[in-house]
Coordinates of C-alpha atoms in Angstrom, one line a residue:
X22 CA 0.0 0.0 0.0
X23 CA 2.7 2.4 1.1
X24 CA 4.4 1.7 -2.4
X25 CA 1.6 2.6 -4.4
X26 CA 0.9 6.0 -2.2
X27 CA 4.8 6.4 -3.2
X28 CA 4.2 6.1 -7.0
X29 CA 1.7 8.5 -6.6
X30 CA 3.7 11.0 -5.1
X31 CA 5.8 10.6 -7.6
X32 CA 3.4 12.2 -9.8
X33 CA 1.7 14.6 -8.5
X34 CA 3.2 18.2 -8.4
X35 CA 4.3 19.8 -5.5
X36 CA 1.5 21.8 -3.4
X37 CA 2.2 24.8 -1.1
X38 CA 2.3 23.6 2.9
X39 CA 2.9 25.6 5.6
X40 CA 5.5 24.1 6.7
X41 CA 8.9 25.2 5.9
X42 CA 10.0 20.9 5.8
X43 CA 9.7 20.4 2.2
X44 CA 13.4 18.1 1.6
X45 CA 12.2 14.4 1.8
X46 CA 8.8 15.1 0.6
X47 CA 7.4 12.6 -2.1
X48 CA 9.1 9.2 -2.6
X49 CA 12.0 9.5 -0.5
X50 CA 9.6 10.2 2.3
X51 CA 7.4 7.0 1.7
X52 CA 10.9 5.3 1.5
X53 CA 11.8 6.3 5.3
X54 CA 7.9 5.0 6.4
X55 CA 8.0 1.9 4.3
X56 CA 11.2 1.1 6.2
X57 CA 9.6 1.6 9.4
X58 CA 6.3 0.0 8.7
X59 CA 9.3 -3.1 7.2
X60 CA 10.6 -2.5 11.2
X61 CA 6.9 -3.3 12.2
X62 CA 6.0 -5.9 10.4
X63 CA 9.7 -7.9 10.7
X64 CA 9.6 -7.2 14.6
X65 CA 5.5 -7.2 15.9
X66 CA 4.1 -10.1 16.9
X67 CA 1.4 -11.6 14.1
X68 CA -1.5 -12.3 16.0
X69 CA -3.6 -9.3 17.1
X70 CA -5.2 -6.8 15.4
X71 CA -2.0 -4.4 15.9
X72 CA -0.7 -5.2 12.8
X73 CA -3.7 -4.4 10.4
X74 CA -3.8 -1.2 12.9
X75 CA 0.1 -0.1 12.0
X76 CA -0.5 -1.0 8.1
X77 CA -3.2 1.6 8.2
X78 CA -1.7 4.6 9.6
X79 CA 2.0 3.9 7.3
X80 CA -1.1 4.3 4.8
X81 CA -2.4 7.3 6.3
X82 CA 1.4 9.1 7.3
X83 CA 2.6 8.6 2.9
X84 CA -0.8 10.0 1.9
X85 CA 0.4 13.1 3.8
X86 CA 3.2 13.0 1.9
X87 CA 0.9 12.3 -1.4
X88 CA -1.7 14.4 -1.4
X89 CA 0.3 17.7 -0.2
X90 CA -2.4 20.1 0.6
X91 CA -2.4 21.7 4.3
X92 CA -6.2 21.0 4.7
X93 CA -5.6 17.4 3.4
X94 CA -3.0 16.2 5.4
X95 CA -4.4 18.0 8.5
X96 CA -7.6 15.8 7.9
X97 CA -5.5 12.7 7.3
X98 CA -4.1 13.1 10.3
X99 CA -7.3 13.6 12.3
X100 CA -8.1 10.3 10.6
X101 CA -5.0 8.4 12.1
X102 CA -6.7 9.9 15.6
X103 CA -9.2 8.1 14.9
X104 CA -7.9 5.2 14.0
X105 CA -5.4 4.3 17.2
X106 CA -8.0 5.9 19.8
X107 CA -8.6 2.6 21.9
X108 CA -11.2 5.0 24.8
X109 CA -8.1 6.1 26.8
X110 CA -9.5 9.5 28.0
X111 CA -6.5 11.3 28.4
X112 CA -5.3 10.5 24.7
X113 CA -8.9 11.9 23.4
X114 CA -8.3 15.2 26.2
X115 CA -5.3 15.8 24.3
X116 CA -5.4 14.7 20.6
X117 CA -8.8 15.3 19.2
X118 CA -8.6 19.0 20.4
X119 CA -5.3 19.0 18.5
X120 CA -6.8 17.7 15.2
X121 CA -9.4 20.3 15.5
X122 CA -6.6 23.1 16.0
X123 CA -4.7 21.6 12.5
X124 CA -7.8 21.3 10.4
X125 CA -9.1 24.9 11.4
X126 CA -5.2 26.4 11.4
X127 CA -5.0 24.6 7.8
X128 CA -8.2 26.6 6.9
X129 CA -8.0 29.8 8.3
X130 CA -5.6 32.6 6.7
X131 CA -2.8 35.0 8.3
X132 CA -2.0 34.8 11.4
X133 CA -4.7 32.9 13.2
X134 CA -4.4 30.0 11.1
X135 CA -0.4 30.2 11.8
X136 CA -0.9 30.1 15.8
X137 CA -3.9 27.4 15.7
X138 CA -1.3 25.3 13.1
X139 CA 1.6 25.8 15.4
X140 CA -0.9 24.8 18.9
X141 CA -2.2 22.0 17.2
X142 CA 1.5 20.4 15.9
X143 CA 2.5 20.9 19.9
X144 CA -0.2 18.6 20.7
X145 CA 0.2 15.9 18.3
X146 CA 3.7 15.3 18.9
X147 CA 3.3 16.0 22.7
X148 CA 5.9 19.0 22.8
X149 CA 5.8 20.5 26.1
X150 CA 3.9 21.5 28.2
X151 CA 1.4 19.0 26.1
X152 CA 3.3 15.9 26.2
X153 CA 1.7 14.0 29.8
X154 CA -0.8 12.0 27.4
X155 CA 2.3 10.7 25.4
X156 CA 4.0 7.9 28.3
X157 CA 1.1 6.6 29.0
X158 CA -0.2 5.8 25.1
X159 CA 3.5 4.4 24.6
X160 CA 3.0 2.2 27.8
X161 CA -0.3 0.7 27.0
X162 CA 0.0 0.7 23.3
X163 CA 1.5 -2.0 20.9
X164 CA 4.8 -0.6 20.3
X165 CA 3.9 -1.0 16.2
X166 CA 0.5 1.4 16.8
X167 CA 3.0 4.0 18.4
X168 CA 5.7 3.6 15.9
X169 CA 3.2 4.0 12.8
X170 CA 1.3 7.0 14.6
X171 CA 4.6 8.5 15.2
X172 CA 5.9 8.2 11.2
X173 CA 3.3 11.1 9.8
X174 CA 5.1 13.7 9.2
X175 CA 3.5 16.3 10.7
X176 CA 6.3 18.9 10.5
X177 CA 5.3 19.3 6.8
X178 CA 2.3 21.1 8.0
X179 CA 4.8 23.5 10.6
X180 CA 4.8 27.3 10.2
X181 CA 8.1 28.6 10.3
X182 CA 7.8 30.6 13.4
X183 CA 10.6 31.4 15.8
X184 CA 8.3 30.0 19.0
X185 CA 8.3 26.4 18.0
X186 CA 12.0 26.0 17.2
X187 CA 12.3 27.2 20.9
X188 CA 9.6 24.7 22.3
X189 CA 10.9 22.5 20.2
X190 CA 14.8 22.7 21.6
X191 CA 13.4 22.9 24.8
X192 CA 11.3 19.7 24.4
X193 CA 14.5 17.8 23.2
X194 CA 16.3 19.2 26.5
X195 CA 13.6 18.5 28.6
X196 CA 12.5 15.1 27.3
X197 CA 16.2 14.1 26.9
X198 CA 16.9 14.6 31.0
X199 CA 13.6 12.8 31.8
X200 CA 14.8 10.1 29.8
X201 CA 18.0 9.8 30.9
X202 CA 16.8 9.5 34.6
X203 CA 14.0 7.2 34.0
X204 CA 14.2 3.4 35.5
X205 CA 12.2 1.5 33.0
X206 CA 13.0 0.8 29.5
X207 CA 9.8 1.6 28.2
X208 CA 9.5 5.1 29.7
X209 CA 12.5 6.0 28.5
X210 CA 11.6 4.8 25.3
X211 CA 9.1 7.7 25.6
X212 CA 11.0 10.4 26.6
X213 CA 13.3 9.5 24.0
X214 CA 10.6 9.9 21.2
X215 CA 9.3 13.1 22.2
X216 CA 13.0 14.5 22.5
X217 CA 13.5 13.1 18.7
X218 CA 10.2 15.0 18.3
X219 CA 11.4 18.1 19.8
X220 CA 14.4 18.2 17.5
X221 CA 12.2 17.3 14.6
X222 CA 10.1 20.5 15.6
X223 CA 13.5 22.1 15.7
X224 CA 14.9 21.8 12.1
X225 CA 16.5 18.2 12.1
X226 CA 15.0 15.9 9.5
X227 CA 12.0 13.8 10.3
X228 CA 13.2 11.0 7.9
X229 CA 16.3 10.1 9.9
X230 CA 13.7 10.3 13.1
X231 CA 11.3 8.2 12.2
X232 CA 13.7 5.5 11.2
X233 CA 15.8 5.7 14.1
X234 CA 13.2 6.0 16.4
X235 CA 10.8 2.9 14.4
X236 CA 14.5 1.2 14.8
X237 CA 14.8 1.9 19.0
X238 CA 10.9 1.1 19.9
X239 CA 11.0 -2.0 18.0
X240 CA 14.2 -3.1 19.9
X241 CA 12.5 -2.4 23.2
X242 CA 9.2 -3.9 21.9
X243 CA 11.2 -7.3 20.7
X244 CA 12.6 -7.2 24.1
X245 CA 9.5 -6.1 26.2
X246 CA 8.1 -9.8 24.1
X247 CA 11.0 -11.4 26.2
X248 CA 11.2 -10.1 29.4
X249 CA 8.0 -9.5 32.4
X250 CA 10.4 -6.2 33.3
X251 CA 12.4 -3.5 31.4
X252 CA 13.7 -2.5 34.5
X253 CA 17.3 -0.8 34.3
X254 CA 18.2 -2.1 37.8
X255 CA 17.7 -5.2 36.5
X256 CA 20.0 -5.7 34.0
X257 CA 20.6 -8.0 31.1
X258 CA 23.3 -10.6 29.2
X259 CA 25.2 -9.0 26.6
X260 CA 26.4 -12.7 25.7
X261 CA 22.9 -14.1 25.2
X262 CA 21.1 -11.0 22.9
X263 CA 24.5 -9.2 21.2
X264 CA 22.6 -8.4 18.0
X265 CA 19.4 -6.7 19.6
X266 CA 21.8 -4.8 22.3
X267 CA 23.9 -3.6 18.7
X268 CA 20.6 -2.6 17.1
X269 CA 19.3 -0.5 20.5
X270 CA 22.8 1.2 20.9
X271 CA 22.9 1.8 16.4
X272 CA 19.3 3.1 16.7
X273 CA 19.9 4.9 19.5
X274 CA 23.0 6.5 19.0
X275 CA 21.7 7.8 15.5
X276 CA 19.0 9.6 17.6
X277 CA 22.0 11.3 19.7
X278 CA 23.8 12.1 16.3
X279 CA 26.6 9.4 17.2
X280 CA 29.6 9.8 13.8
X281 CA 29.0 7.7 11.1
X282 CA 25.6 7.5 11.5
X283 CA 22.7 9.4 10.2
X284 CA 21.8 11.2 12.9
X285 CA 25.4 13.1 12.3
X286 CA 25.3 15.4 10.0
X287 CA 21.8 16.6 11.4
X288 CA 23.1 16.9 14.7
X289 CA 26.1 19.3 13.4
X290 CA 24.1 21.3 11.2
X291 CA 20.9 22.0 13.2
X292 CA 22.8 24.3 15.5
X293 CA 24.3 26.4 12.9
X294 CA 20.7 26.8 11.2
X295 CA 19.3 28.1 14.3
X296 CA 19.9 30.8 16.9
X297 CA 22.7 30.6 19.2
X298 CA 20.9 29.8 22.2
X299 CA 18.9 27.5 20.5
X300 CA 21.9 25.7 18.7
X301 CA 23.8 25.5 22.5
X302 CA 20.5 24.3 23.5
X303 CA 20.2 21.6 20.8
X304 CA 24.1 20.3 21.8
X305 CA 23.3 19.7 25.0
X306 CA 19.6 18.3 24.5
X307 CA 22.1 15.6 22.2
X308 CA 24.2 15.2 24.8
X309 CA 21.8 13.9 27.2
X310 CA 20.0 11.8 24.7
X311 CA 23.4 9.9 24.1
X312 CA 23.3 9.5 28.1
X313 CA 20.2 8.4 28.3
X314 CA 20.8 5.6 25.5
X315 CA 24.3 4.4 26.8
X316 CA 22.2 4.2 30.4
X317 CA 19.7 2.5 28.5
X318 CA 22.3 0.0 26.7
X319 CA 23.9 -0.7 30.2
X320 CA 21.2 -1.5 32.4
X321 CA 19.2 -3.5 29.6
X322 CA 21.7 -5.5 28.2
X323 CA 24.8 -5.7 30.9
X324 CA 25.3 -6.7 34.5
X325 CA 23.5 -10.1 34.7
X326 CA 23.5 -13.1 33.4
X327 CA 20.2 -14.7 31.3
X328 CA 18.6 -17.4 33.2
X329 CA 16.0 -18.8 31.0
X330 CA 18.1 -18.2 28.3
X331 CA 16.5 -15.3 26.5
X332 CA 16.5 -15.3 23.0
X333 CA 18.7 -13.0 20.5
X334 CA 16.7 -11.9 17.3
X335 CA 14.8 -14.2 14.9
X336 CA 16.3 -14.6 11.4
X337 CA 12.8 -12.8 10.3
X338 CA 13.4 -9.9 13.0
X339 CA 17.1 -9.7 12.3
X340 CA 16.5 -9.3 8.9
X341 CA 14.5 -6.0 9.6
X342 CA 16.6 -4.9 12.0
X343 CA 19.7 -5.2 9.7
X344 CA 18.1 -3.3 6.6
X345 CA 17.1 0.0 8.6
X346 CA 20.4 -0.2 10.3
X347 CA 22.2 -0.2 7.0
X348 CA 20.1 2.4 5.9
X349 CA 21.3 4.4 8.6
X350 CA 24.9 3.7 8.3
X351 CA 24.8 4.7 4.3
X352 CA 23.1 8.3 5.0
X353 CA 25.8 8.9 7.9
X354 CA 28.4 7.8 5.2
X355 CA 26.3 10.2 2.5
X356 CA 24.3 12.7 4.3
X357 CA 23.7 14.5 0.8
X358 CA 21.3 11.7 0.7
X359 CA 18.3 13.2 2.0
X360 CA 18.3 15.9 -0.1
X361 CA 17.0 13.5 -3.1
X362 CA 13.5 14.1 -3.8

């Protein structure tokens, strides 16, 4: 499906958003979410209605990137509200207000519409202050739903206003410190995402964020399938899962902007494209993402030996895995990549 939403990007011309996130648009864009819905689909378990759930909203995230009208895509992605509400109240309190801010902000003219489209991309990809609703979904949702409802690319839809790179930078710092003091695997996880998000609201590209980030949550999903507790007191065996402990520290470190990966050359530029302040807050916001992963690699994967010996990745998994970490490795080699579109 995602490949035939790419083909028709291909030929349709390009439409006026209000975003100023135009590189990566199109087919190369549909490339970066049909790697993460391959992520999904290699790492999720098959039985459950979760899969069927993430193939939709890959669907839904390269028709934004289709069909490039503001009011389009802000509908579209009202639609993938829809779709992954499961009654939690605090997600509705949250997100359905937002959706309403976007589709209105994507309608109305001047000024208005620019604050109602800048509220309304704060919500959806929980920036602070509006980020409480954001843990919990990641906790009690299948860790494919919240990789495919994070791959819509909602910056293409961001006005280029001076206020949300700030929020965004301060996000990243914010969410970055949380993470790197959290306990559990799977909250960090979510701190981790909204700080990718805050650096996405920023100015760094979305396609190297939503393939890292579809890399790290799958890695903490396949291990989450593995373990009753994420916790990092807990430890793990190195020994018995090397090549998921390599994908969490590859997928992770590209989040941090680690050399050679992709994360790199966005993680070097972004602070010369922004304010001073901003750029010194951006450095350190990477900092403490790289802590928070390398505390995340050590107290998942070290310190203890498995004792019902705990599996490494499936050939099938592995082979996912491998692909998006490849990926990522090339474009750090050859950042001028993502500039094809």
């Amino acid at each position: 499906m995602a490949v035939g939403v790419s083909a028709v990007a291909l030929t349709l011309p390009e439409a006026p958003l209000g975003g100023s996130v135009s590189a990566g648009a199109g087919a190369v864009g549909c490339l970066a979410i049909s790697l993460a819905g391959l992520l999904v689909a290699a790492v999720s378990p098959v039985e459950g209605a979760a899969p069927v759930m993430a193939a939709r909203l890959f669907a839904v995230a390269c028709g934004l990137l289709a069909f490039q009208y503001a009011v389009v895509d802000a509908v579209l992605l009202a639609l993938s509200t829809y779709l992954v509400w499961s009654g939690d109240r605090l997600f509705a309190r949250y997100q359905f207000p937002g959706a309403l801010l976007l589709i209105v902000g994507a309608v109305l003219p001047g000024p208005a519409g620019t604050v109602l489209l800048a509220a309304g991309i704060v919500i959806r990809m929980a920036a602070f202050p509006a980020h409480a609703w954001f843990p919990r979904f990641v906790d009690r949702t299948p860790v494919g739903v919240v990789v495919a409802y994070q791959a819509a690319p909602v910056v293409l839809l961001e006005p280029s206003t001076v206020v949300l790179t700030v929020i965004g930078a301060i996000t990243a710092l914010t969410a970055a410190v949380f993470a790197a003091a959290s306990d559990d695997g799977r909250r960090s996880l979510a701190y981790l995402l909204i700080a990718t998000n805050g650096l996405v609201i920023a100015g760094a590209s979305w396609l190297v964020g939503t393939l890292a980030t579809a890399g790290l949550a799958m890695t903490v999903g396949a291990l989450a399938a593995r373990r009753e507790s994420l916790s990092l007191h807990e430890g793990g065996d190195f020994a018995a899962t090397p090549r998921l402990a390599v994908a969490y520290l590859v997928f992770g470190l590209s989040l941090a902007g680690f050399p050679l990966l992709a994360g790199f050359a966005e993680g070097h530029h972004l602070p010369h494209a922004v304010a001073t302040p901003i750029g010194i807050v951006v450095v350190i916001a990477l900092s403490v993402t790289g802590i928070a992963v390398m505390r995340g690699f050590l107290g998942l994967f070290t310190r203890r030996r498995a004792a019902n010996g705990e599996r490494d990745l499936t050939p099938l998994e592995n082979y996912g895995v491998v692909v998006a970490m490849a990926v990522l490795v090339v474009v750090g080699l050859a950042p001028g990549l993502l500039t094809w579109v």
